[in-house]
Short mmCIF file of C-alpha atoms in Angstrom, two decimals:
data_model
loop_
_atom_site.label_atom_id
_atom_site.label_comp_id
_atom_site.label_asym_id
_atom_site.label_seq_id
_atom_site.Cartn_x
_atom_site.Cartn_y
_atom_site.Cartn_z
CA UNK A 1 -18.83 42.85 -12.71
CA UNK A 2 -18.52 45.37 -15.53
CA UNK A 3 -16.15 44.54 -18.34
CA UNK A 4 -14.30 47.85 -17.88
CA UNK A 5 -13.56 46.99 -14.25
CA UNK A 6 -12.49 43.53 -15.25
CA UNK A 7 -10.05 44.86 -17.80
CA UNK A 8 -8.58 47.27 -15.22
CA UNK A 9 -7.93 44.62 -12.59
CA UNK A 10 -6.77 41.83 -14.88
CA UNK A 11 -4.28 41.24 -17.64
CA UNK A 12 -5.42 39.55 -20.82
CA UNK A 13 -4.20 36.64 -22.90
CA UNK A 14 -5.88 34.59 -25.59
CA UNK A 15 -6.15 30.89 -26.08
CA UNK A 16 -5.30 29.42 -29.50
CA UNK A 17 -9.05 29.52 -30.17
CA UNK A 18 -9.12 33.30 -29.66
CA UNK A 19 -11.08 33.18 -26.39
CA UNK A 20 -10.08 36.08 -24.14
CA UNK A 21 -8.88 35.10 -20.68
CA UNK A 22 -8.45 37.78 -18.02
CA UNK A 23 -5.90 36.91 -15.34
CA UNK A 24 -6.17 38.74 -12.03
CA UNK A 25 -3.22 40.82 -10.98
CA UNK A 26 -1.62 39.92 -7.64
CA UNK A 27 -3.50 41.13 -4.60
CA UNK A 28 -1.59 40.76 -1.35
CA UNK A 29 -4.74 41.43 0.69
CA UNK A 30 -6.66 38.48 -0.69
CA UNK A 31 -6.46 35.00 0.77
CA UNK A 32 -5.18 32.26 -1.53
CA UNK A 33 -7.72 29.83 -0.08
CA UNK A 34 -9.95 28.89 -3.01
CA UNK A 35 -13.03 29.04 -0.80
CA UNK A 36 -12.57 32.80 -0.25
CA UNK A 37 -11.90 33.78 -3.88
CA UNK A 38 -15.04 34.94 -5.65
CA UNK A 39 -15.19 36.07 -8.35
CA UNK A 40 -12.17 34.10 -9.41
CA UNK A 41 -8.61 34.95 -10.29
CA UNK A 42 -9.51 33.84 -13.79
CA UNK A 43 -12.37 35.47 -15.64
CA UNK A 44 -13.43 34.33 -19.09
CA UNK A 45 -15.53 36.70 -21.15
CA UNK A 46 -18.17 36.81 -22.25
CA UNK A 47 -20.26 33.61 -22.23
CA UNK A 48 -23.53 33.21 -20.43
CA UNK A 49 -25.00 29.85 -19.50
CA UNK A 50 -28.41 28.57 -20.39
CA UNK A 51 -30.83 27.52 -17.69
CA UNK A 52 -30.16 23.87 -18.53
CA UNK A 53 -26.41 24.35 -18.20
CA UNK A 54 -26.83 26.05 -14.84
CA UNK A 55 -29.01 23.18 -13.68
CA UNK A 56 -26.31 20.75 -14.79
CA UNK A 57 -23.69 22.69 -12.89
CA UNK A 58 -25.86 22.86 -9.77
CA UNK A 59 -26.97 25.81 -7.72
CA UNK A 60 -24.53 25.00 -4.93
CA UNK A 61 -21.41 25.96 -6.90
CA UNK A 62 -19.10 27.85 -4.50
CA UNK A 63 -19.09 31.17 -6.37
CA UNK A 64 -22.49 31.10 -8.04
CA UNK A 65 -22.93 32.58 -11.50
CA UNK A 66 -19.36 33.85 -11.78
CA UNK A 67 -17.95 30.38 -11.23
CA UNK A 68 -20.44 28.82 -13.66
CA UNK A 69 -19.44 31.29 -16.34
CA UNK A 70 -15.76 30.55 -15.77
CA UNK A 71 -16.36 26.80 -16.00
CA UNK A 72 -18.41 27.16 -19.17
CA UNK A 73 -15.87 29.47 -20.77
CA UNK A 74 -13.03 27.05 -20.00
CA UNK A 75 -15.06 24.20 -21.48
CA UNK A 76 -15.92 26.26 -24.55
CA UNK A 77 -12.25 26.58 -25.49
CA UNK A 78 -12.21 22.80 -26.10
CA UNK A 79 -8.48 23.01 -25.48
CA UNK A 80 -8.40 21.58 -21.96
CA UNK A 81 -5.74 22.25 -19.36
CA UNK A 82 -3.09 21.83 -22.04
CA UNK A 83 -4.64 24.87 -23.73
CA UNK A 84 -4.10 26.94 -20.58
CA UNK A 85 -0.47 25.85 -20.40
CA UNK A 86 0.05 26.58 -24.09
CA UNK A 87 -1.46 30.04 -23.55
CA UNK A 88 1.32 30.75 -21.06
CA UNK A 89 -0.49 30.69 -17.75
CA UNK A 90 1.77 31.15 -14.74
CA UNK A 91 -0.95 30.82 -12.09
CA UNK A 92 -3.64 28.26 -11.34
CA UNK A 93 -7.13 29.66 -12.08
CA UNK A 94 -9.51 29.69 -9.13
CA UNK A 95 -11.77 27.03 -10.66
CA UNK A 96 -8.86 24.59 -10.22
CA UNK A 97 -8.00 25.50 -6.64
CA UNK A 98 -8.75 22.84 -4.06
CA UNK A 99 -9.40 23.60 -0.38
CA UNK A 100 -6.39 22.99 1.87
CA UNK A 101 -8.01 20.00 3.61
CA UNK A 102 -8.11 18.08 0.32
CA UNK A 103 -4.47 18.84 -0.41
CA UNK A 104 -2.78 18.08 2.90
CA UNK A 105 -2.53 14.69 4.50
CA UNK A 106 0.55 12.89 5.74
CA UNK A 107 2.48 11.44 2.80
CA UNK A 108 4.83 8.48 2.94
CA UNK A 109 7.44 9.15 0.28
CA UNK A 110 8.13 6.67 -2.49
CA UNK A 111 11.75 6.27 -1.39
CA UNK A 112 10.83 4.71 1.95
CA UNK A 113 10.77 1.03 2.73
CA UNK A 114 7.23 1.53 4.06
CA UNK A 115 5.94 2.44 0.62
CA UNK A 116 7.65 -0.50 -1.06
CA UNK A 117 6.01 -2.85 1.43
CA UNK A 118 2.64 -1.04 1.29
CA UNK A 119 2.03 -1.52 -2.44
CA UNK A 120 2.58 -5.24 -3.09
CA UNK A 121 4.26 -6.53 -6.25
CA UNK A 122 2.88 -9.83 -7.52
CA UNK A 123 4.88 -11.90 -10.00
CA UNK A 124 2.19 -13.71 -11.98
CA UNK A 125 4.67 -16.40 -13.03
CA UNK A 126 6.84 -16.44 -9.91
CA UNK A 127 5.17 -19.25 -7.96
CA UNK A 128 2.62 -22.05 -8.30
CA UNK A 129 -0.82 -20.76 -9.30
CA UNK A 130 -2.39 -21.38 -5.91
CA UNK A 131 0.32 -19.32 -4.24
CA UNK A 132 -0.04 -16.50 -6.76
CA UNK A 133 -3.81 -16.51 -6.17
CA UNK A 134 -3.17 -16.18 -2.43
CA UNK A 135 -0.89 -13.18 -2.97
CA UNK A 136 -3.45 -11.50 -5.21
CA UNK A 137 -6.19 -12.13 -2.63
CA UNK A 138 -4.07 -10.73 0.22
CA UNK A 139 -3.32 -7.56 -1.76
CA UNK A 140 -6.97 -7.12 -2.75
CA UNK A 141 -8.15 -7.64 0.84
CA UNK A 142 -5.64 -5.36 2.56
CA UNK A 143 -4.43 -2.60 0.23
CA UNK A 144 -6.75 -2.83 -2.78
CA UNK A 145 -3.79 -1.94 -5.01
CA UNK A 146 -0.93 -4.06 -6.31
CA UNK A 147 1.55 -4.10 -9.16
CA UNK A 148 1.89 -7.12 -11.44
CA UNK A 149 4.98 -8.22 -13.34
CA UNK A 150 5.41 -11.07 -15.82
CA UNK A 151 1.91 -10.22 -17.01
CA UNK A 152 2.48 -11.06 -20.67
CA UNK A 153 2.24 -7.58 -22.21
CA UNK A 154 5.40 -6.81 -24.17
CA UNK A 155 7.43 -3.82 -23.07
CA UNK A 156 7.40 -2.26 -26.53
CA UNK A 157 3.57 -2.35 -26.51
CA UNK A 158 3.49 -0.57 -23.13
CA UNK A 159 5.92 2.08 -24.37
CA UNK A 160 4.06 2.54 -27.66
CA UNK A 161 0.76 3.04 -25.82
CA UNK A 162 2.18 5.78 -23.61
CA UNK A 163 3.83 7.44 -26.61
CA UNK A 164 0.56 7.39 -28.56
CA UNK A 165 -1.36 9.04 -25.72
CA UNK A 166 1.31 11.71 -25.37
CA UNK A 167 1.26 12.36 -29.13
CA UNK A 168 -2.50 12.82 -29.13
CA UNK A 169 -2.53 15.31 -26.29
CA UNK A 170 0.43 17.28 -27.64
CA UNK A 171 -1.20 17.89 -31.00
CA UNK A 172 -2.40 21.41 -31.81
CA UNK A 173 -5.76 22.21 -30.23
CA UNK A 174 -7.52 22.24 -33.59
CA UNK A 175 -6.58 18.58 -34.16
CA UNK A 176 -8.16 17.53 -30.84
CA UNK A 177 -11.21 19.75 -30.98
CA UNK A 178 -13.36 17.43 -33.17
CA UNK A 179 -13.23 14.81 -30.39
CA UNK A 180 -14.14 17.22 -27.57
CA UNK A 181 -17.53 16.48 -26.04
CA UNK A 182 -19.37 15.88 -22.78
CA UNK A 183 -21.72 13.45 -24.46
CA UNK A 184 -20.92 9.97 -23.12
CA UNK A 185 -22.34 8.14 -26.15
CA UNK A 186 -19.44 8.43 -28.63
CA UNK A 187 -16.94 5.57 -28.37
CA UNK A 188 -14.08 8.06 -28.65
CA UNK A 189 -14.30 11.38 -26.81
CA UNK A 190 -11.94 13.99 -25.43
CA UNK A 191 -12.47 16.47 -22.61
CA UNK A 192 -11.00 17.91 -19.44
CA UNK A 193 -12.47 16.81 -16.09
CA UNK A 194 -15.45 14.56 -16.83
CA UNK A 195 -17.13 16.02 -13.72
CA UNK A 196 -16.21 19.64 -14.44
CA UNK A 197 -19.70 20.92 -13.65
CA UNK A 198 -20.27 18.68 -10.60
CA UNK A 199 -17.02 18.81 -8.65
CA UNK A 200 -16.16 21.51 -6.10
CA UNK A 201 -12.85 22.15 -7.90
CA UNK A 202 -11.46 21.11 -11.26
CA UNK A 203 -8.19 19.18 -11.50
CA UNK A 204 -5.13 19.66 -13.69
CA UNK A 205 -5.58 17.01 -16.40
CA UNK A 206 -7.13 16.19 -19.78
CA UNK A 207 -8.48 12.84 -21.00
CA UNK A 208 -9.28 10.95 -24.15
CA UNK A 209 -11.75 8.10 -23.57
CA UNK A 210 -11.90 5.04 -25.83
CA UNK A 211 -14.57 2.35 -25.34
CA UNK A 212 -12.81 -0.80 -26.56
CA UNK A 213 -15.29 -3.58 -25.67
CA UNK A 214 -17.72 -5.08 -26.31
CA UNK A 215 -17.91 -3.03 -29.53
CA UNK A 216 -14.64 -1.24 -30.29
CA UNK A 217 -14.55 1.85 -32.46
CA UNK A 218 -13.63 1.60 -36.12
CA UNK A 219 -10.01 2.56 -36.83
CA UNK A 220 -11.13 5.68 -38.64
CA UNK A 221 -13.08 6.80 -35.53
CA UNK A 222 -9.83 6.98 -33.55
CA UNK A 223 -7.36 9.86 -33.63
CA UNK A 224 -4.42 8.98 -35.85
CA UNK A 225 -1.84 8.81 -33.01
CA UNK A 226 -3.78 5.99 -31.30
CA UNK A 227 -4.66 3.77 -34.25
CA UNK A 228 -1.42 1.86 -34.46
CA UNK A 229 -1.33 0.45 -30.94
CA UNK A 230 -4.60 0.80 -29.03
CA UNK A 231 -6.26 -2.37 -30.37
CA UNK A 232 -3.20 -4.49 -29.56
CA UNK A 233 -2.87 -2.95 -26.10
CA UNK A 234 -6.59 -3.35 -25.33
CA UNK A 235 -6.47 -7.04 -26.28
CA UNK A 236 -3.38 -7.63 -24.14
CA UNK A 237 -4.62 -5.75 -21.08
CA UNK A 238 -7.98 -7.55 -21.19
CA UNK A 239 -6.10 -10.87 -21.01
CA UNK A 240 -4.32 -9.59 -17.89
CA UNK A 241 -7.66 -8.61 -16.34
CA UNK A 242 -9.17 -12.00 -17.12
CA UNK A 243 -6.25 -13.74 -15.41
CA UNK A 244 -6.59 -11.53 -12.33
CA UNK A 245 -10.33 -12.27 -12.16
CA UNK A 246 -9.58 -15.99 -12.38
CA UNK A 247 -7.05 -15.75 -9.55
CA UNK A 248 -9.46 -13.73 -7.41
CA UNK A 249 -12.28 -16.22 -8.05
CA UNK A 250 -10.09 -19.16 -7.10
CA UNK A 251 -8.86 -17.37 -3.99
CA UNK A 252 -12.47 -17.10 -2.80
CA UNK A 253 -13.05 -20.82 -3.26
CA UNK A 254 -15.15 -20.24 -6.38
CA UNK A 255 -14.81 -21.64 -9.89
CA UNK A 256 -12.07 -19.85 -11.82
CA UNK A 257 -14.59 -18.38 -14.27
CA UNK A 258 -17.07 -17.18 -11.62
CA UNK A 259 -16.31 -13.45 -11.85
CA UNK A 260 -15.91 -13.60 -15.62
CA UNK A 261 -19.30 -15.28 -15.99
CA UNK A 262 -20.83 -12.50 -13.90
CA UNK A 263 -19.87 -10.13 -16.72
CA UNK A 264 -17.15 -8.28 -14.80
CA UNK A 265 -15.01 -7.78 -17.89
CA UNK A 266 -17.64 -7.62 -20.65
CA UNK A 267 -16.85 -3.93 -21.05
CA UNK A 268 -13.40 -2.36 -21.38
CA UNK A 269 -13.01 1.41 -21.37
CA UNK A 270 -9.58 2.95 -21.77
CA UNK A 271 -9.15 6.34 -20.13
CA UNK A 272 -5.97 8.03 -21.33
CA UNK A 273 -4.93 10.88 -19.05
CA UNK A 274 -2.48 13.71 -19.67
CA UNK A 275 -1.27 15.82 -16.73
CA UNK A 276 0.59 18.92 -17.95
CA UNK A 277 3.20 20.60 -15.75
CA UNK A 278 1.42 22.80 -13.22
CA UNK A 279 2.67 26.31 -12.36
CA UNK A 280 1.32 26.15 -8.78
CA UNK A 281 1.03 22.45 -7.89
CA UNK A 282 0.45 23.22 -4.20
CA UNK A 283 -2.95 24.73 -5.06
CA UNK A 284 -4.56 21.95 -7.07
CA UNK A 285 -4.55 18.22 -7.79
CA UNK A 286 -3.94 16.14 -10.87
CA UNK A 287 -7.05 14.12 -9.95
CA UNK A 288 -9.09 14.42 -6.77
CA UNK A 289 -9.53 11.65 -4.24
CA UNK A 290 -11.88 8.95 -5.54
CA UNK A 291 -12.55 5.26 -5.92
CA UNK A 292 -13.23 3.58 -9.27
CA UNK A 293 -16.90 2.79 -10.08
CA UNK A 294 -16.05 -0.47 -11.89
CA UNK A 295 -15.02 -4.02 -11.05
CA UNK A 296 -11.29 -3.72 -11.73
CA UNK A 297 -8.81 -1.18 -13.08
CA UNK A 298 -5.54 -2.03 -14.83
CA UNK A 299 -3.30 1.04 -14.97
CA UNK A 300 -0.25 1.82 -17.07
CA UNK A 301 1.74 4.84 -15.86
CA UNK A 302 4.94 6.50 -17.00
CA UNK A 303 7.93 7.30 -14.79
CA UNK A 304 6.81 10.82 -13.79
CA UNK A 305 4.77 9.53 -10.84
CA UNK A 306 2.10 11.24 -8.79
CA UNK A 307 -0.39 8.45 -8.05
CA UNK A 308 -1.12 8.10 -4.33
CA UNK A 309 -3.23 5.63 -2.34
CA UNK A 310 -4.91 6.49 0.97
CA UNK A 311 -3.63 4.01 3.54
CA UNK A 312 -4.84 3.24 7.03
CA UNK A 313 -1.81 3.42 9.34
CA UNK A 314 -3.78 2.28 12.38
CA UNK A 315 -4.88 4.18 15.43
CA UNK A 316 -7.21 6.30 13.34
CA UNK A 317 -4.31 7.66 11.28
CA UNK A 318 -4.52 7.75 7.50
CA UNK A 319 -2.01 9.02 5.01
CA UNK A 320 -1.21 9.10 1.32
CA UNK A 321 1.33 6.62 0.01
CA UNK A 322 3.06 7.11 -3.33
CA UNK A 323 2.71 4.27 -5.84
CA UNK A 324 6.26 3.97 -7.16
CA UNK A 325 6.99 3.55 -10.83
CA UNK A 326 8.15 0.01 -11.55
CA UNK A 327 9.44 -0.41 -15.06
CA UNK A 328 7.36 -2.86 -17.08
CA UNK A 329 4.74 -3.34 -14.36
CA UNK A 330 0.99 -2.78 -14.54
CA UNK A 331 -0.96 -1.51 -11.52
CA UNK A 332 -4.19 -3.30 -10.59
CA UNK A 333 -6.78 -1.92 -8.22
CA UNK A 334 -10.10 -3.15 -6.90
CA UNK A 335 -13.16 -1.16 -8.00
CA UNK A 336 -16.34 -0.37 -6.11
CA UNK A 337 -18.41 -3.11 -7.76
CA UNK A 338 -15.85 -5.80 -6.92
CA UNK A 339 -15.98 -4.70 -3.29
CA UNK A 340 -19.77 -4.92 -3.49
CA UNK A 341 -19.99 -8.43 -4.97
CA UNK A 342 -17.22 -9.71 -2.66
CA UNK A 343 -19.28 -8.38 0.28
CA UNK A 344 -16.42 -6.19 1.40
CA UNK A 345 -13.72 -8.86 1.20
CA UNK A 346 -11.86 -6.96 -1.53
CA UNK A 347 -11.24 -3.27 -0.87
CA UNK A 348 -11.87 -0.39 -3.23
CA UNK A 349 -9.68 2.32 -1.74
CA UNK A 350 -9.39 6.04 -2.29
CA UNK A 351 -6.60 7.27 -4.52
CA UNK A 352 -5.60 10.52 -6.16
CA UNK A 353 -2.97 12.08 -8.41
CA UNK A 354 -0.98 15.07 -7.18
CA UNK A 355 -0.47 17.97 -9.58
CA UNK A 356 2.53 17.58 -11.84
CA UNK A 357 5.51 19.40 -10.31
CA UNK A 358 7.79 18.91 -13.30
CA UNK A 359 8.80 22.03 -15.20
CA UNK A 360 8.59 20.48 -18.65
CA UNK A 361 7.57 16.82 -18.45
CA UNK A 362 3.89 15.79 -18.60
CA UNK A 363 2.60 12.76 -16.74
CA UNK A 364 0.80 10.18 -18.91
CA UNK A 365 -1.28 7.21 -17.77
CA UNK A 366 -3.77 4.76 -19.26
CA UNK A 367 -6.48 3.35 -16.99
CA UNK A 368 -8.35 0.35 -18.39
CA UNK A 369 -11.69 -0.01 -16.62
CA UNK A 370 -13.25 -3.48 -16.54
CA UNK A 371 -17.00 -3.46 -16.12
CA UNK A 372 -20.27 -5.08 -17.13
CA UNK A 373 -21.82 -4.10 -20.46
CA UNK A 374 -23.52 -0.88 -19.41
CA UNK A 375 -25.71 -0.66 -22.51
CA UNK A 376 -27.11 -4.19 -22.39
CA UNK A 377 -26.70 -5.57 -18.88
CA UNK A 378 -29.82 -5.67 -16.72
CA UNK A 379 -28.29 -7.97 -14.14
CA UNK A 380 -28.69 -7.06 -10.48
CA UNK A 381 -25.33 -7.17 -8.73
CA UNK A 382 -25.26 -8.02 -5.05
CA UNK A 383 -22.88 -9.82 -2.68
CA UNK A 384 -22.07 -13.31 -4.02
CA UNK A 385 -24.27 -15.83 -2.20
CA UNK A 386 -21.35 -18.15 -1.37
CA UNK A 387 -19.64 -15.28 0.50
CA UNK A 388 -22.57 -14.46 2.75
CA UNK A 389 -24.63 -16.18 5.41
CA UNK A 390 -28.05 -15.30 6.73
CA UNK A 391 -27.45 -16.59 10.26
CA UNK A 392 -25.80 -13.32 11.30
CA UNK A 393 -22.21 -14.47 10.84
CA UNK A 394 -21.61 -12.75 7.52
CA UNK A 395 -24.71 -10.89 6.37
CA UNK A 396 -24.89 -9.10 3.02
CA UNK A 397 -23.52 -5.57 3.36
CA UNK A 398 -24.82 -3.98 0.16
CA UNK A 399 -28.04 -3.53 -1.78
CA UNK A 400 -28.62 -5.07 -5.19
CA UNK A 401 -27.95 -2.65 -8.05
CA UNK A 402 -27.58 -2.74 -11.81
CA UNK A 403 -24.37 -1.41 -13.26
CA UNK A 404 -26.37 1.21 -15.11
CA UNK A 405 -27.87 2.48 -11.85
CA UNK A 406 -24.46 2.49 -10.22
CA UNK A 407 -22.84 4.44 -13.04
CA UNK A 408 -25.72 6.92 -13.17
CA UNK A 409 -25.07 7.67 -9.51
CA UNK A 410 -21.35 8.09 -10.25
CA UNK A 411 -21.91 10.55 -13.08
CA UNK A 412 -24.43 12.47 -11.01
CA UNK A 413 -22.11 12.86 -8.03
CA UNK A 414 -18.69 13.08 -9.71
CA UNK A 415 -15.62 12.79 -7.51
CA UNK A 416 -17.33 14.06 -4.36
CA UNK A 417 -14.91 12.56 -1.77
CA UNK A 418 -17.64 10.49 -0.10
CA UNK A 419 -17.06 6.75 -0.50
CA UNK A 420 -19.51 5.81 -3.23
CA UNK A 421 -20.45 2.47 -1.68
CA UNK A 422 -21.81 4.29 1.36
CA UNK A 423 -24.89 5.07 -0.72
CA UNK A 424 -25.52 1.36 -1.31
CA UNK A 425 -24.93 -0.05 2.17
CA UNK A 426 -27.66 -2.09 3.81
CA UNK A 427 -28.78 -1.48 7.33
CA UNK A 428 -28.43 -4.75 9.15
CA UNK A 429 -31.61 -6.76 8.81
CA UNK A 430 -32.64 -5.01 5.58
CA UNK A 431 -33.30 -7.35 2.64
CA UNK A 432 -31.25 -6.90 -0.52
#
């Protein structure tokens, strides 16, 4: 498309970095379905992508070269979705538009009694340990998500962590830009949509990642807003994860340290999300449907809401259930690798975040991912022997895999809507 034609059909604005963004003028004849919009409603000029970048993005991108250029131009601003909002966008660019089938499924609202019952709340100090372990096991086996209270993390630490994340993301773009990268090696890194070049549609959020264990960053490697609280929060949330792993181990009839000794919490990565208000929330998502490629996630969320879990209502019916905000609680969910080693006993379930419908309030959350040490671990993970039998009663369901192999698959596929564990299932009678 010639630049002169582009300028005729689009209005222009500039990001704080001076990158020109051309917004398409309304066209009543064009479908709003993202699959039929190409080139997009948002055209960035001028960048061109290298062959390597196009290979990274993949030849199957819905709109070919135009879409790749738009993705690269958005990434080149290093300002994320917050940069679009700050630039005054009133429409959702086509690269963020999800197909209708990914946006619409029956939703059980958070005000219903069904939702309250669907997402269990476990008081970690509210009963004898054996009873608490049973409640944790039941939640992990049925829903895969539960909220924990009386977890030992002080309320002022929770509030300070959320405030710090908000402060980072609401800094001027030039303060965040030094941390912006798609290189996964730095312990501290900022970007928008880790799978920007792999996913069919981008989502309306930005993230700062902090690898806090086994080797945390130096204080000076962290952005100033995070330095005062992130080490204290990481230490506290790891203690919560260790307790949950102990309870899960005991509930399976194993020694309390079984999962810990497998290395399930040797690594702790904190993923601090910021979901700006969205001008057209019905066209996109805050985060697409996915499962977590780790052993366990401990999530802190603010009161804005938006997290949903895909629940099986029986009779072949599935629907999204809101995870209600519970003041002072932490949300725990089973990851893919915990489902694998438990041989399917514990469920890693799909979840998503809807686009933020607030006019002026961002959503902030902190997901703490518990995993094996991806840089050092060579251990093969497979269903725990005590949970399987070779006589046909309870055969192993999954192949053996290292955490590095599993994560490589995750980064290669992105959030592709296919249950990740499907790739690692054994055909019955196949050796691990």
